[in-house]
mmCIF file of C-alpha atoms in Angstrom:
data_model
loop_
_atom_site.group_PDB
_atom_site.id
_atom_site.type_symbol
_atom_site.label_atom_id
_atom_site.label_comp_id
_atom_site.label_asym_id
_atom_site.label_seq_id
_atom_site.Cartn_x
_atom_site.Cartn_y
_atom_site.Cartn_z
ATOM 1 C CA UNK A 26 171.377 195.129 115.835
ATOM 2 C CA UNK A 27 173.898 193.919 113.266
ATOM 3 C CA UNK A 28 171.483 191.294 111.982
ATOM 4 C CA UNK A 29 168.733 193.911 111.633
ATOM 5 C CA UNK A 30 171.045 196.238 109.706
ATOM 6 C CA UNK A 31 172.196 193.394 107.461
ATOM 7 C CA UNK A 32 168.594 192.391 106.727
ATOM 8 C CA UNK A 33 167.677 195.984 105.874
ATOM 9 C CA UNK A 34 170.636 196.306 103.506
ATOM 10 C CA UNK A 35 169.799 192.965 101.887
ATOM 11 C CA UNK A 36 166.199 193.990 101.261
ATOM 12 C CA UNK A 37 167.300 197.365 99.910
ATOM 13 C CA UNK A 38 169.748 195.750 97.492
ATOM 14 C CA UNK A 39 167.046 193.326 96.336
ATOM 15 C CA UNK A 40 164.669 196.187 95.632
ATOM 16 C CA UNK A 41 167.301 198.242 93.818
ATOM 17 C CA UNK A 42 168.234 195.246 91.671
ATOM 18 C CA UNK A 43 164.631 195.127 90.433
ATOM 19 C CA UNK A 44 164.267 198.819 89.660
ATOM 20 C CA UNK A 45 163.510 199.552 85.972
ATOM 21 C CA UNK A 46 166.726 201.403 85.144
ATOM 22 C CA UNK A 47 167.128 199.337 82.000
ATOM 23 C CA UNK A 48 165.383 196.464 80.295
ATOM 24 C CA UNK A 49 166.520 193.340 78.482
ATOM 25 C CA UNK A 50 164.907 191.811 75.412
ATOM 26 C CA UNK A 51 163.194 189.129 77.463
ATOM 27 C CA UNK A 52 161.791 191.453 80.134
ATOM 28 C CA UNK A 53 158.021 191.939 80.158
ATOM 29 C CA UNK A 54 157.583 195.576 79.151
ATOM 30 C CA UNK A 55 154.521 197.749 78.625
ATOM 31 C CA UNK A 56 153.716 199.980 75.657
ATOM 32 C CA UNK A 57 155.663 202.881 77.193
ATOM 33 C CA UNK A 58 158.812 200.824 77.689
ATOM 34 C CA UNK A 59 158.410 200.294 81.451
ATOM 35 C CA UNK A 60 158.742 196.970 83.235
ATOM 36 C CA UNK A 61 155.359 195.418 83.977
ATOM 37 C CA UNK A 62 154.528 195.641 87.678
ATOM 38 C CA UNK A 63 153.691 192.485 89.585
ATOM 39 C CA UNK A 64 150.024 192.957 90.540
ATOM 40 C CA UNK A 65 149.680 196.008 88.303
ATOM 41 C CA UNK A 66 146.677 196.664 86.067
ATOM 42 C CA UNK A 67 146.955 196.932 82.290
ATOM 43 C CA UNK A 68 144.833 196.989 79.169
ATOM 44 C CA UNK A 69 145.642 194.156 76.765
ATOM 45 C CA UNK A 70 145.328 195.729 73.337
ATOM 46 C CA UNK A 71 145.871 194.522 69.771
ATOM 47 C CA UNK A 72 148.957 196.097 68.259
ATOM 48 C CA UNK A 73 147.018 196.382 64.970
ATOM 49 C CA UNK A 74 143.942 198.485 65.694
ATOM 50 C CA UNK A 75 141.864 197.148 62.802
ATOM 51 C CA UNK A 76 141.684 193.823 64.660
ATOM 52 C CA UNK A 77 139.258 195.046 67.344
ATOM 53 C CA UNK A 78 139.583 196.569 70.787
ATOM 54 C CA UNK A 79 140.837 195.450 74.173
ATOM 55 C CA UNK A 80 139.883 192.469 76.311
ATOM 56 C CA UNK A 81 136.613 192.447 78.264
ATOM 57 C CA UNK A 82 133.820 190.097 79.389
ATOM 58 C CA UNK A 83 130.605 189.103 77.622
ATOM 59 C CA UNK A 84 127.570 187.100 78.674
ATOM 60 C CA UNK A 85 127.194 183.976 76.549
ATOM 61 C CA UNK A 86 124.944 180.930 76.698
ATOM 62 C CA UNK A 87 123.175 180.518 80.032
ATOM 63 C CA UNK A 88 125.650 182.531 82.070
ATOM 64 C CA UNK A 89 124.032 184.584 84.887
ATOM 65 C CA UNK A 90 126.426 187.469 84.172
ATOM 66 C CA UNK A 91 129.340 188.115 81.776
ATOM 67 C CA UNK A 92 131.821 185.282 82.411
ATOM 68 C CA UNK A 93 133.264 184.772 78.922
ATOM 69 C CA UNK A 94 136.539 186.545 78.131
ATOM 70 C CA UNK A 95 136.340 188.226 74.723
ATOM 71 C CA UNK A 96 137.935 190.890 72.579
ATOM 72 C CA UNK A 97 135.812 194.012 72.242
ATOM 73 C CA UNK A 98 134.359 194.510 68.747
ATOM 74 C CA UNK A 99 134.808 198.260 69.266
ATOM 75 C CA UNK A 100 138.208 199.218 67.847
ATOM 76 C CA UNK A 101 138.468 202.338 70.031
ATOM 77 C CA UNK A 102 137.630 200.474 73.256
ATOM 78 C CA UNK A 103 140.490 199.649 75.603
ATOM 79 C CA UNK A 104 138.411 196.898 77.154
ATOM 80 C CA UNK A 105 138.639 196.352 80.901
ATOM 81 C CA UNK A 106 141.718 196.813 83.116
ATOM 82 C CA UNK A 107 143.404 193.489 83.841
ATOM 83 C CA UNK A 108 145.631 192.611 86.770
ATOM 84 C CA UNK A 109 148.835 190.709 85.982
ATOM 85 C CA UNK A 110 150.311 188.743 88.890
ATOM 86 C CA UNK A 111 153.171 186.321 89.418
ATOM 87 C CA UNK A 112 153.532 183.893 92.317
ATOM 88 C CA UNK A 113 156.935 185.429 93.064
ATOM 89 C CA UNK A 114 157.340 188.231 95.623
ATOM 90 C CA UNK A 115 158.901 190.713 93.226
ATOM 91 C CA UNK A 116 158.199 194.286 92.204
ATOM 92 C CA UNK A 117 158.029 193.371 88.536
ATOM 93 C CA UNK A 118 156.962 190.278 86.612
ATOM 94 C CA UNK A 119 160.025 187.976 86.525
ATOM 95 C CA UNK A 120 161.280 186.984 83.097
ATOM 96 C CA UNK A 121 159.524 183.952 81.675
ATOM 97 C CA UNK A 122 157.345 183.368 84.727
ATOM 98 C CA UNK A 123 153.805 182.035 84.740
ATOM 99 C CA UNK A 124 151.211 184.702 85.448
ATOM 100 C CA UNK A 125 147.619 184.934 86.570
ATOM 101 C CA UNK A 126 145.372 187.361 84.689
ATOM 102 C CA UNK A 127 142.262 188.802 86.296
ATOM 103 C CA UNK A 128 139.835 191.664 85.808
ATOM 104 C CA UNK A 129 140.234 194.592 88.190
ATOM 105 C CA UNK A 130 136.429 194.939 88.278
ATOM 106 C CA UNK A 131 135.021 191.415 87.861
ATOM 107 C CA UNK A 132 131.299 190.795 87.280
ATOM 108 C CA UNK A 133 129.112 190.183 90.311
ATOM 109 C CA UNK A 134 128.518 186.459 89.804
ATOM 110 C CA UNK A 135 132.208 185.577 89.415
ATOM 111 C CA UNK A 136 133.684 183.961 92.521
ATOM 112 C CA UNK A 137 137.144 185.034 91.413
ATOM 113 C CA UNK A 138 138.507 187.746 89.101
ATOM 114 C CA UNK A 139 141.101 185.360 87.657
ATOM 115 C CA UNK A 140 140.940 183.846 84.197
ATOM 116 C CA UNK A 141 140.871 180.092 83.773
ATOM 117 C CA UNK A 142 140.556 177.719 80.815
ATOM 118 C CA UNK A 143 137.520 175.444 80.538
ATOM 119 C CA UNK A 144 136.195 173.057 77.907
ATOM 120 C CA UNK A 145 133.549 174.472 75.580
ATOM 121 C CA UNK A 146 131.944 173.572 72.220
ATOM 122 C CA UNK A 147 134.571 175.826 70.599
ATOM 123 C CA UNK A 148 137.359 173.975 72.394
ATOM 124 C CA UNK A 149 139.218 175.116 75.517
ATOM 125 C CA UNK A 150 138.127 178.702 76.201
ATOM 126 C CA UNK A 151 139.063 181.474 78.634
ATOM 127 C CA UNK A 152 136.401 182.147 81.247
ATOM 128 C CA UNK A 153 135.745 183.437 84.728
ATOM 129 C CA UNK A 154 134.512 180.906 87.243
ATOM 130 C CA UNK A 155 131.565 180.923 89.633
ATOM 131 C CA UNK A 156 133.678 178.854 92.026
ATOM 132 C CA UNK A 157 136.926 179.554 93.839
ATOM 133 C CA UNK A 158 139.887 178.135 91.955
ATOM 134 C CA UNK A 159 143.191 176.656 93.164
ATOM 135 C CA UNK A 160 146.379 178.459 92.205
ATOM 136 C CA UNK A 161 147.319 175.770 89.674
ATOM 137 C CA UNK A 162 144.206 176.627 87.631
ATOM 138 C CA UNK A 163 144.941 180.354 87.362
ATOM 139 C CA UNK A 164 148.743 180.496 87.018
ATOM 140 C CA UNK A 165 148.461 179.120 83.498
ATOM 141 C CA UNK A 166 149.533 181.987 81.231
ATOM 142 C CA UNK A 167 152.853 183.264 79.982
ATOM 143 C CA UNK A 168 153.801 186.199 77.761
ATOM 144 C CA UNK A 169 156.106 185.489 74.820
ATOM 145 C CA UNK A 170 157.684 188.358 72.922
ATOM 146 C CA UNK A 171 156.991 188.481 69.183
ATOM 147 C CA UNK A 172 160.470 188.033 67.728
ATOM 148 C CA UNK A 173 159.917 189.933 64.487
ATOM 149 C CA UNK A 174 158.560 193.024 66.238
ATOM 150 C CA UNK A 175 160.721 196.038 67.061
ATOM 151 C CA UNK A 176 158.212 197.171 69.681
ATOM 152 C CA UNK A 177 156.948 195.449 72.821
ATOM 153 C CA UNK A 178 154.414 193.029 71.338
ATOM 154 C CA UNK A 179 153.580 189.714 72.990
ATOM 155 C CA UNK A 180 151.777 186.467 72.334
ATOM 156 C CA UNK A 181 149.932 184.862 75.224
ATOM 157 C CA UNK A 182 150.826 181.239 75.923
ATOM 158 C CA UNK A 183 148.598 178.736 77.698
ATOM 159 C CA UNK A 184 150.565 176.459 80.014
ATOM 160 C CA UNK A 185 149.629 173.083 81.474
ATOM 161 C CA UNK A 186 151.193 171.240 84.388
ATOM 162 C CA UNK A 187 152.216 167.606 84.038
ATOM 163 C CA UNK A 188 153.301 166.490 87.511
ATOM 164 C CA UNK A 189 156.432 168.613 88.073
ATOM 165 C CA UNK A 190 156.773 169.847 84.491
ATOM 166 C CA UNK A 191 155.069 172.848 82.907
ATOM 167 C CA UNK A 192 154.337 172.688 79.187
ATOM 168 C CA UNK A 193 153.644 175.947 77.324
ATOM 169 C CA UNK A 194 153.048 174.921 73.716
ATOM 170 C CA UNK A 195 149.643 176.424 72.932
ATOM 171 C CA UNK A 196 148.508 179.989 72.431
ATOM 172 C CA UNK A 197 145.488 182.117 73.190
ATOM 173 C CA UNK A 198 143.689 183.201 70.026
ATOM 174 C CA UNK A 199 140.236 184.312 68.879
ATOM 175 C CA UNK A 200 137.188 182.294 67.873
ATOM 176 C CA UNK A 201 134.201 184.263 66.589
ATOM 177 C CA UNK A 202 130.980 182.511 67.570
ATOM 178 C CA UNK A 203 127.650 182.690 65.722
ATOM 179 C CA UNK A 204 126.590 185.666 67.838
ATOM 180 C CA UNK A 205 129.661 187.629 66.839
ATOM 181 C CA UNK A 206 131.504 187.292 70.162
ATOM 182 C CA UNK A 207 135.275 187.195 69.708
ATOM 183 C CA UNK A 208 136.017 184.593 72.348
ATOM 184 C CA UNK A 209 139.493 183.939 73.704
ATOM 185 C CA UNK A 210 140.307 180.275 73.109
ATOM 186 C CA UNK A 211 143.299 177.956 73.213
ATOM 187 C CA UNK A 212 144.813 177.473 69.773
ATOM 188 C CA UNK A 213 147.977 176.263 68.066
ATOM 189 C CA UNK A 214 147.811 178.861 65.293
ATOM 190 C CA UNK A 215 146.845 182.507 64.758
ATOM 191 C CA UNK A 216 147.674 183.634 68.306
ATOM 192 C CA UNK A 217 146.731 187.034 69.660
ATOM 193 C CA UNK A 218 149.475 189.639 69.438
ATOM 194 C CA UNK A 219 149.128 192.159 72.237
ATOM 195 C CA UNK A 220 150.596 195.306 73.718
ATOM 196 C CA UNK A 221 150.223 196.137 77.403
ATOM 197 C CA UNK A 222 149.026 199.637 78.268
ATOM 198 C CA UNK A 223 149.268 200.686 81.915
ATOM 199 C CA UNK A 224 145.840 201.482 83.393
ATOM 200 C CA UNK A 225 145.688 204.650 85.454
ATOM 201 C CA UNK A 226 144.690 204.055 89.063
ATOM 202 C CA UNK A 227 141.454 206.009 88.800
ATOM 203 C CA UNK A 228 140.469 204.063 85.670
ATOM 204 C CA UNK A 229 141.367 200.685 87.119
ATOM 205 C CA UNK A 230 139.190 201.247 90.182
ATOM 206 C CA UNK A 231 135.954 201.856 88.281
ATOM 207 C CA UNK A 232 134.325 201.114 84.933
#
């Protein structure tokens, strides 16, 4: 009985310690100032609206359905709701942790909703896969706060594993292809700067 009570108190204290009563500068925070939920769905939006809309999928090349991750050309579009998940069992995204990003409503031909990075003629690009992916291929992103911003604006880092080390020294940016698609690609300059807007549950469950 004592061990059960102790376990219950331990779990309660762990939950309370992660409640969003206050935030630190390095916490991952949405556009409304709330901590980003682990497994929650959000729109990834440009903090400057003239730069296009939110993030969505597009069909490019010989893809059987939209598998390329792009920025919407429509400035008033929020794009598609995106799930943000950490490997840690926590209520909120832990500070500085790697995350997996995936569409709440992935296209039919995608074997997984999670983003991955693949080689392309434009360089490494963000795509959905038609095959199941191991965890190491989807936990490859990290949010980095824009230091000069007084609001919650983030760059998106691409991280690579080298044996036991994780190197996060490249960013996700935009490459506009000849068809006008604003593809998300790996870059060392001109990274995306994003705000995270919480998707309402009814919106996240349907297009």
